[in-house]
Amino acid sequence: MSILNQPVRQAIVLVGGKGTRLGALTSETPKPMLEVAPGLSFLDILIAEIARHGFDDIILLAGHLGHQIETRYKERQCLAANIRVISEPEPAGTGGALSRIRQLLDPVFLLMNGDSWFDINLRGFAVGLPLDALGKIALRPERDTARFGTVQLRNGRIESFSEKTADGRNGLISCGIYLLRRDLVSNLQSPSSLEMDAFPAIALQGRLCGEVYDNYFLDIGLPATFEEARSQLPRRRHRPAAFFDRDGVLNLDTGYAHRPADLRWMNNAEAAVRYLNDRGYFVFVVTNQAGVAKGLYDESAVVAFHNVMQQHLLERGAHIDAFYYCPYHSDALVPQYRISEHPDRKPAPGMILRAGREWPIIVESSFLIGDQKTDLEAATAAGLPGYHFDGSDLLGLVKAIIDVPKSVNLDCAGAI
Ligand SMILES: [Mg+2]
C-alpha cells in the first residue's frame, strides 16, 4: 500500500450553509462569519489554521449571504495562502457544490466544514491516503452521540454509517474534515450530499478511510455551542511554541548552508517537528544568517533553502509555522547588512520577541533548542528556557522536554 508523496496544497471550505438552528444570529450573517471575539470571525480562525499548516490554495464555497464572504475574503492572502471565493447560484448540497467546481480541484484536496473546528495536525491528516482509497474522514470518539451520526471503523477503513439515535451511545463521529480524491467528485450528482450519498456508497466498496484523533472539537451549529466558541476559541488559539536554531539543530551545520543540496537533516529532526505539530505546538526557526552580510549568498537563497525544508516537512505530515532569520552582522561586507548588535542577531532575542508579537504564543510552556551558547542566551533574554542539543537525537530531546513533568530537572540554560 503506497502513500502520496506530493504534498496536498488545496483546501476547500464549505461556508454556504444557512445556519437555521442559530435563528436570528444567522439571518443577516453567514454562520462562519459570526464573530467569536471583536474583529475575529470563526472563519478567520479556520483560515489561519489551514494556512499555517502549509495549504496555499484556499477556496471558500459560499452560498447563503455569499456576497458577504466575497466582500471580506475575496483574493485575500493569509501567510502564503491565496484565498478564492466561489458562490453557488442555488443550493446543490455538499456533493453538488463540489461537483460544480471539479475543474478547479487538485488530484487530492482537503475539504472542511466551515462551521466546526477540529484542532488536529491538518498536515499530518493530509498524508497517508492509500492509493485504492477515494477519501479519508477525521474522526473522534464521542461519549454521547445523540447529536451526531456515528461511523463504524475497522482496520482504518469505514465500514458503515449510522443515523443519530436518541439514546446517545459511545461512538466515533465525523468531525467535518476530509481528504478526498478528485476521482470521487467526478461521479457526484448535483444536487447531492457527500455525507448521505457519496460516503456510504464508497464505504461499501471499502474505499473510505477513517483516522481517529481525541482532540478538541467544536461545532458552532447550536446557540449553546456558539456561545462555547465565543468563550473558548479566543483562548484556544493560543499555543505553546518550540523555537529551533537551524544549522546544527534541524540541519547539519555544513558551514553557511544555503544551497538546496546542502540540506542534510539532523537525526530525527523531521520527526521532532512532526511530534510537536501533533501535540499542538507552534514551531519556529530562529537563525542567524551572517552569510548574507558576508556576501556569500543573498536573502533569496535563505528563503529558497527554507522553502525546501518546508517541502520536505510537508511530505512527512509536518510543518514549520514561520522561519525568522537575521542577515545582519557587525563585520558585513555588504554595507546594507552592516549593523553592530542588531536586536535580531542572537544572542539578542529580537526574532523570538517578534514571533511573540506575530503569533498567539503561550510563553509559559514555550522553549528553545540550540547548539550554541548564543542560542541559549537569546532564549534566556526572551524569558524562555533554552535547551542545548548535542547533535544526537532531536526527537528524544523534544520528548524529554515536553513529555516529562516539569519538576524533573533537565539541563536547561534559563527559565522564566
Ligand atoms: Mg546552530
Coordinates of C-alpha atoms and ligand atoms in Angstrom, one line a residue:
M1 CA 0.0 0.0 0.0
S2 CA 1.7 3.2 -1.0
I3 CA 1.1 6.7 0.1
L4 CA 1.2 10.1 -1.6
N5 CA 4.5 12.0 -1.8
Q6 CA 3.3 15.2 -3.3
P7 CA 2.1 17.5 -0.5
V8 CA -1.6 18.4 -0.7
R9 CA -1.8 22.2 -1.3
Q10 CA -5.5 22.8 -1.7
A11 CA -8.1 23.3 1.0
I12 CA -11.8 23.8 0.2
V13 CA -14.0 25.2 3.0
L14 CA -17.8 24.8 2.9
V15 CA -19.3 28.1 4.0
G16 CA -22.6 28.0 2.3
G17 CA -24.9 26.6 5.0
K18 CA -27.9 28.6 6.3
G19 CA -27.3 28.0 10.0
T20 CA -31.1 27.9 10.7
R21 CA -30.6 26.5 14.2
L22 CA -28.9 29.7 15.2
G23 CA -32.0 31.7 14.5
A24 CA -31.6 35.5 14.3
L25 CA -27.8 35.3 14.6
T26 CA -27.5 34.0 11.0
S27 CA -30.4 35.9 9.4
E28 CA -28.0 38.6 8.3
T29 CA -24.6 37.0 8.7
P30 CA -23.3 33.7 7.2
K31 CA -22.6 31.3 10.1
P32 CA -18.8 31.0 9.6
M33 CA -18.6 34.8 9.7
L34 CA -20.1 35.2 13.1
E35 CA -17.5 36.8 15.4
V36 CA -16.1 34.9 18.3
A37 CA -14.1 37.9 19.5
P38 CA -14.2 41.6 18.4
G39 CA -13.0 41.6 14.8
L40 CA -12.3 37.9 14.7
S41 CA -14.7 35.6 12.9
F42 CA -14.9 31.8 13.3
L43 CA -13.8 31.6 9.6
D44 CA -10.7 33.8 10.3
I45 CA -9.6 31.1 12.8
L46 CA -10.2 28.3 10.3
I47 CA -8.3 30.1 7.5
A48 CA -5.4 30.9 9.8
E49 CA -5.2 27.2 10.9
I50 CA -5.3 26.0 7.2
A51 CA -2.7 28.5 6.1
R52 CA -0.2 27.8 8.9
H53 CA -0.3 24.1 8.0
G54 CA 1.1 24.9 4.5
F55 CA -2.0 24.8 2.3
D56 CA -1.6 27.7 -0.1
D57 CA -4.7 27.4 -2.2
I58 CA -7.9 28.0 -0.2
I59 CA -11.3 28.0 -1.8
L60 CA -14.3 29.2 0.1
L61 CA -17.5 27.6 -1.3
A62 CA -20.2 30.2 -0.4
G63 CA -23.9 30.1 -0.7
H64 CA -26.3 31.8 1.8
L65 CA -25.3 35.5 2.0
G66 CA -22.3 34.7 -0.1
H67 CA -21.6 38.3 -1.1
Q68 CA -20.5 39.0 2.5
I69 CA -17.9 36.2 2.3
E70 CA -16.8 37.6 -1.1
T71 CA -16.5 41.1 0.3
R72 CA -14.4 40.1 3.2
Y73 CA -12.2 37.3 1.8
K74 CA -12.1 37.5 -2.0
E75 CA -8.4 37.5 -3.2
R76 CA -7.2 38.0 0.3
Q77 CA -4.0 36.3 1.4
C78 CA -3.2 34.6 4.7
L79 CA 0.5 33.7 5.2
A80 CA 1.4 32.1 1.8
A81 CA -2.2 31.1 1.0
N82 CA -4.3 32.7 -1.7
I83 CA -8.0 32.8 -1.0
R84 CA -10.7 32.4 -3.6
V85 CA -14.4 32.7 -3.0
I86 CA -16.9 30.8 -5.2
S87 CA -20.6 31.4 -4.7
E88 CA -23.1 28.8 -5.8
P89 CA -26.1 30.2 -7.7
E90 CA -28.5 27.9 -5.9
P91 CA -28.1 25.3 -3.1
A92 CA -27.0 21.9 -4.5
G93 CA -25.8 20.1 -1.4
T94 CA -22.2 19.4 -0.5
G95 CA -21.8 17.0 -3.4
G96 CA -23.4 19.3 -5.9
A97 CA -21.3 22.3 -4.7
L98 CA -18.1 20.2 -5.2
S99 CA -19.2 18.8 -8.5
R100 CA -19.7 22.3 -9.8
I101 CA -16.1 23.3 -9.2
R102 CA -14.5 19.9 -10.2
Q103 CA -12.4 21.7 -13.0
L104 CA -10.6 23.6 -10.2
L105 CA -9.8 20.7 -8.0
D106 CA -6.4 19.2 -7.4
P107 CA -6.0 15.4 -7.7
V108 CA -6.2 15.3 -3.8
F109 CA -7.6 18.1 -1.7
L110 CA -8.6 18.8 1.9
L111 CA -12.3 19.6 2.5
M112 CA -13.5 21.2 5.7
N113 CA -16.9 22.2 7.0
G114 CA -16.9 26.0 7.7
D115 CA -18.9 25.7 10.9
S116 CA -16.8 23.3 13.0
W117 CA -13.2 23.3 14.3
F118 CA -11.3 20.0 15.0
D119 CA -8.0 21.0 16.4
I120 CA -5.7 18.4 14.7
N121 CA -2.5 18.5 12.8
L122 CA -4.1 19.1 9.4
R123 CA -0.8 18.4 7.6
G124 CA -0.5 15.0 9.4
F125 CA -4.0 14.2 8.3
A126 CA -3.2 15.1 4.7
V127 CA -0.6 12.4 4.2
G128 CA -1.0 8.7 4.0
L129 CA -4.1 8.2 1.8
P130 CA -3.9 4.7 0.4
L131 CA -3.9 4.5 -3.4
D132 CA -7.0 2.4 -3.5
A133 CA -9.0 4.8 -1.2
L134 CA -11.1 7.7 -2.6
G135 CA -11.2 9.5 0.7
K136 CA -10.5 9.8 4.4
I137 CA -12.5 11.3 7.3
A138 CA -11.1 12.7 10.5
L139 CA -13.0 11.0 13.4
R140 CA -13.3 11.5 17.1
P141 CA -14.6 9.2 19.9
E142 CA -17.7 10.8 21.5
R143 CA -19.3 9.6 24.7
D144 CA -22.8 11.0 23.9
T145 CA -23.6 10.7 20.1
A146 CA -27.2 11.8 20.4
R147 CA -26.5 14.9 18.3
F148 CA -24.3 13.0 15.7
G149 CA -24.5 10.1 13.4
T150 CA -21.7 7.5 14.0
V151 CA -19.2 5.7 12.0
Q152 CA -18.1 2.1 12.1
L153 CA -14.4 1.7 11.6
R154 CA -12.3 -1.5 11.1
N155 CA -8.6 -1.5 10.4
G156 CA -8.6 2.1 9.3
R157 CA -11.5 1.6 6.9
I158 CA -15.0 2.9 7.4
E159 CA -17.5 0.1 7.0
S160 CA -20.8 1.9 7.5
F161 CA -22.6 4.9 8.9
S162 CA -25.4 5.0 11.5
E163 CA -28.0 7.7 11.8
K164 CA -28.2 9.6 15.1
T165 CA -30.2 7.9 17.7
A166 CA -31.9 9.4 20.8
D167 CA -30.1 7.1 23.3
G168 CA -26.7 8.6 22.6
R169 CA -24.2 5.9 23.0
N170 CA -20.4 5.8 22.7
G171 CA -19.2 6.0 19.1
L172 CA -17.0 7.6 16.5
I173 CA -18.2 10.8 14.9
S174 CA -17.2 12.6 11.8
C175 CA -15.6 16.0 12.6
G176 CA -16.1 17.7 9.2
I177 CA -12.5 17.3 7.8
Y178 CA -12.0 15.2 4.8
L179 CA -9.1 14.3 2.4
L180 CA -10.6 13.5 -1.0
R181 CA -9.6 12.4 -4.4
R182 CA -10.9 14.4 -7.4
D183 CA -11.9 11.0 -8.8
L184 CA -14.6 10.8 -6.2
V185 CA -16.1 14.1 -7.3
S186 CA -16.3 13.0 -10.9
N187 CA -19.2 10.7 -10.0
L188 CA -21.2 13.1 -7.9
Q189 CA -24.6 14.2 -8.9
S190 CA -26.0 17.7 -8.5
P191 CA -27.7 18.2 -6.1
S192 CA -26.4 15.5 -3.8
S193 CA -24.9 15.1 -0.3
L194 CA -21.4 13.8 0.3
E195 CA -22.4 12.5 3.8
M196 CA -25.7 10.9 2.8
D197 CA -25.0 9.7 -0.8
A198 CA -21.3 9.5 -1.7
F199 CA -19.6 8.4 1.5
P200 CA -21.9 5.4 2.3
A201 CA -21.5 4.2 -1.3
I202 CA -17.7 4.2 -1.3
A203 CA -17.6 2.9 2.3
L204 CA -19.4 -0.2 1.0
Q205 CA -16.7 -0.6 -1.6
G206 CA -14.0 -0.4 1.2
R207 CA -12.6 2.8 -0.3
L208 CA -13.2 5.2 2.5
C209 CA -10.7 5.5 5.4
G210 CA -11.0 7.0 8.8
E211 CA -8.4 8.4 11.2
V212 CA -9.2 8.8 14.9
Y213 CA -8.0 11.8 17.0
D214 CA -9.0 12.6 20.5
N215 CA -8.6 16.4 20.0
Y216 CA -10.7 19.4 20.8
F217 CA -13.8 19.6 18.6
L218 CA -16.5 22.3 18.4
D219 CA -19.4 22.6 16.0
I220 CA -21.0 26.1 16.2
G221 CA -24.4 24.9 14.9
L222 CA -26.3 25.5 18.1
P223 CA -26.8 28.6 20.2
A224 CA -25.1 26.8 23.2
T225 CA -22.1 25.6 21.1
F226 CA -21.7 29.0 19.5
E227 CA -21.6 30.5 23.0
E228 CA -18.9 28.0 23.8
A229 CA -17.0 29.1 20.7
R230 CA -17.1 32.7 22.0
S231 CA -15.8 31.8 25.4
Q232 CA -13.3 29.1 24.3
L233 CA -11.8 29.8 20.9
P234 CA -10.0 33.1 21.5
R235 CA -8.1 31.3 24.3
R236 CA -7.6 28.0 22.4
R237 CA -5.9 29.8 19.5
H238 CA -3.0 30.3 21.9
R239 CA -0.4 27.6 21.9
P240 CA 3.0 26.9 23.3
A241 CA 5.9 27.3 20.9
A242 CA 9.1 25.4 20.2
F243 CA 11.9 27.6 18.8
F244 CA 14.7 25.9 16.9
D245 CA 18.0 27.2 15.9
R246 CA 18.6 26.0 12.4
D247 CA 22.2 24.9 11.5
G248 CA 23.4 22.2 13.8
V249 CA 19.9 21.5 15.2
L250 CA 17.5 20.9 12.3
N251 CA 20.0 20.5 9.6
L252 CA 23.7 19.6 9.6
D253 CA 25.9 22.6 10.0
T254 CA 28.0 22.4 6.8
G255 CA 29.2 26.0 7.2
Y256 CA 26.9 28.6 5.7
A257 CA 24.4 26.0 4.3
H258 CA 22.3 27.8 1.7
R259 CA 22.1 25.6 -1.5
P260 CA 19.2 23.1 -1.5
A261 CA 21.9 20.4 -1.9
D262 CA 23.4 21.5 1.4
L263 CA 20.3 20.3 3.3
R264 CA 21.0 17.3 5.4
W265 CA 18.6 16.7 8.2
M266 CA 19.9 16.0 11.7
N267 CA 19.0 12.7 13.3
N268 CA 15.2 12.6 13.9
A269 CA 14.8 16.3 13.2
E270 CA 11.7 16.0 10.9
A271 CA 10.2 13.5 13.3
A272 CA 10.7 16.0 16.2
V273 CA 8.9 18.8 14.2
R274 CA 6.0 16.3 13.5
Y275 CA 5.9 15.3 17.1
L276 CA 5.4 19.0 18.1
N277 CA 2.8 19.6 15.4
D278 CA 0.8 16.6 16.5
R279 CA 0.7 18.0 20.0
G280 CA -0.5 21.4 19.1
Y281 CA 2.8 23.4 19.4
F282 CA 3.8 26.2 17.1
V283 CA 7.2 25.5 15.6
F284 CA 9.5 28.4 14.6
V285 CA 13.0 28.6 13.3
V286 CA 15.2 31.4 14.5
T287 CA 18.5 31.5 12.7
N288 CA 21.5 33.9 12.3
Q289 CA 22.4 34.1 8.6
A290 CA 25.6 36.2 8.6
G291 CA 26.5 34.6 5.2
V292 CA 24.2 37.2 3.7
A293 CA 26.1 40.0 5.4
K294 CA 29.4 38.5 4.2
G295 CA 28.1 38.4 0.6
L296 CA 28.3 34.6 0.4
Y297 CA 24.6 34.3 -0.7
D298 CA 21.6 36.6 -0.7
E299 CA 18.3 36.6 1.2
S300 CA 16.5 34.9 -1.7
A301 CA 18.8 31.9 -1.2
V302 CA 17.9 31.8 2.5
V303 CA 14.2 31.9 1.7
A304 CA 14.6 29.2 -1.0
F305 CA 16.5 27.0 1.4
H306 CA 13.7 27.4 3.9
N307 CA 11.1 26.5 1.2
V308 CA 13.0 23.3 0.5
M309 CA 13.0 22.4 4.3
Q310 CA 9.3 23.1 4.4
Q311 CA 8.6 21.0 1.4
H312 CA 10.4 18.0 3.0
L313 CA 8.4 18.5 6.2
L314 CA 5.1 18.8 4.4
E315 CA 5.7 15.4 2.7
R316 CA 6.1 13.9 6.2
G317 CA 3.0 15.5 7.7
A318 CA 4.9 18.2 9.5
H319 CA 5.4 21.9 9.1
I320 CA 7.3 25.0 10.4
D321 CA 4.9 27.9 11.2
A322 CA 7.4 30.6 10.4
F323 CA 11.1 31.0 9.7
Y324 CA 12.9 34.0 11.2
Y325 CA 16.4 34.8 10.1
C326 CA 18.8 37.6 10.8
P327 CA 21.1 38.7 7.9
Y328 CA 22.9 41.4 9.8
H329 CA 26.5 41.4 11.1
S330 CA 28.9 44.0 12.5
D331 CA 31.6 42.9 10.1
A332 CA 29.4 42.8 7.0
L333 CA 31.0 43.1 3.6
V334 CA 27.6 44.1 2.2
P335 CA 27.0 47.6 3.5
Q336 CA 23.3 47.4 3.9
Y337 CA 23.7 44.5 6.4
R338 CA 26.5 46.1 8.5
I339 CA 24.8 46.8 11.8
S340 CA 26.6 46.0 15.1
E341 CA 24.5 44.4 17.8
H342 CA 21.4 44.1 15.7
P343 CA 18.4 43.3 18.0
D344 CA 17.6 40.2 15.9
R345 CA 21.1 38.7 15.9
K346 CA 21.4 36.1 18.6
P347 CA 22.3 36.3 21.5
A348 CA 19.8 39.2 21.3
P349 CA 16.2 37.9 21.5
G350 CA 14.7 40.1 18.7
M351 CA 13.5 37.2 16.5
I352 CA 11.8 35.4 19.4
L353 CA 10.2 38.6 20.6
R354 CA 8.9 39.3 17.1
A355 CA 7.3 35.8 16.9
G356 CA 5.7 36.6 20.2
R357 CA 4.1 39.7 18.7
E358 CA 3.0 38.0 15.5
W359 CA 1.6 34.7 16.9
P360 CA -0.7 33.9 19.8
I361 CA 2.0 32.1 21.9
I362 CA 1.7 30.8 25.5
V363 CA 5.1 31.9 26.7
E364 CA 4.9 29.8 30.0
S365 CA 5.2 26.5 28.2
S366 CA 7.4 27.5 25.2
F367 CA 11.1 26.7 24.9
L368 CA 14.1 26.9 22.5
I369 CA 16.6 24.3 21.4
G370 CA 20.0 25.4 20.1
D371 CA 23.5 24.1 19.7
Q372 CA 25.4 27.3 20.6
K373 CA 25.8 29.4 23.7
T374 CA 24.3 32.4 21.8
D375 CA 21.1 30.4 21.2
L376 CA 20.6 29.7 24.8
E377 CA 21.4 33.3 25.8
A378 CA 18.8 34.5 23.3
A379 CA 16.2 32.2 24.9
T380 CA 17.1 33.5 28.4
A381 CA 16.8 37.1 27.2
A382 CA 13.4 36.3 25.8
G383 CA 12.3 34.7 29.1
L384 CA 12.2 31.1 27.7
P385 CA 14.0 28.0 28.8
G386 CA 16.8 27.1 26.4
Y387 CA 18.0 23.5 25.9
H388 CA 21.3 22.5 24.4
F389 CA 21.2 20.0 21.6
D390 CA 24.3 17.7 21.4
G391 CA 23.5 16.5 17.9
S392 CA 22.4 13.0 18.8
D393 CA 18.6 12.7 18.7
L394 CA 16.4 15.7 18.3
L395 CA 13.1 13.8 18.8
G396 CA 14.5 12.3 22.0
L397 CA 15.3 15.7 23.3
V398 CA 11.9 17.1 22.4
K399 CA 10.2 14.2 24.1
A400 CA 12.3 14.8 27.2
I401 CA 11.3 18.4 27.3
I402 CA 7.6 18.2 26.7
D403 CA 6.6 14.7 28.0
V404 CA 8.2 14.8 31.5
P405 CA 6.6 16.5 34.5
K406 CA 8.1 20.0 35.0
S407 CA 9.6 19.0 38.3
V408 CA 12.2 16.8 36.6
N409 CA 15.4 18.8 36.2
L410 CA 16.6 18.9 32.6
D411 CA 19.8 20.6 31.5
C412 CA 18.2 23.9 31.0
A413 CA 20.0 27.2 30.4
G414 CA 17.4 29.6 31.7
A415 CA 13.9 29.6 33.0
I416 CA 11.1 32.1 33.0
Ligands
MG1 MG 23.5 26.4 15.2

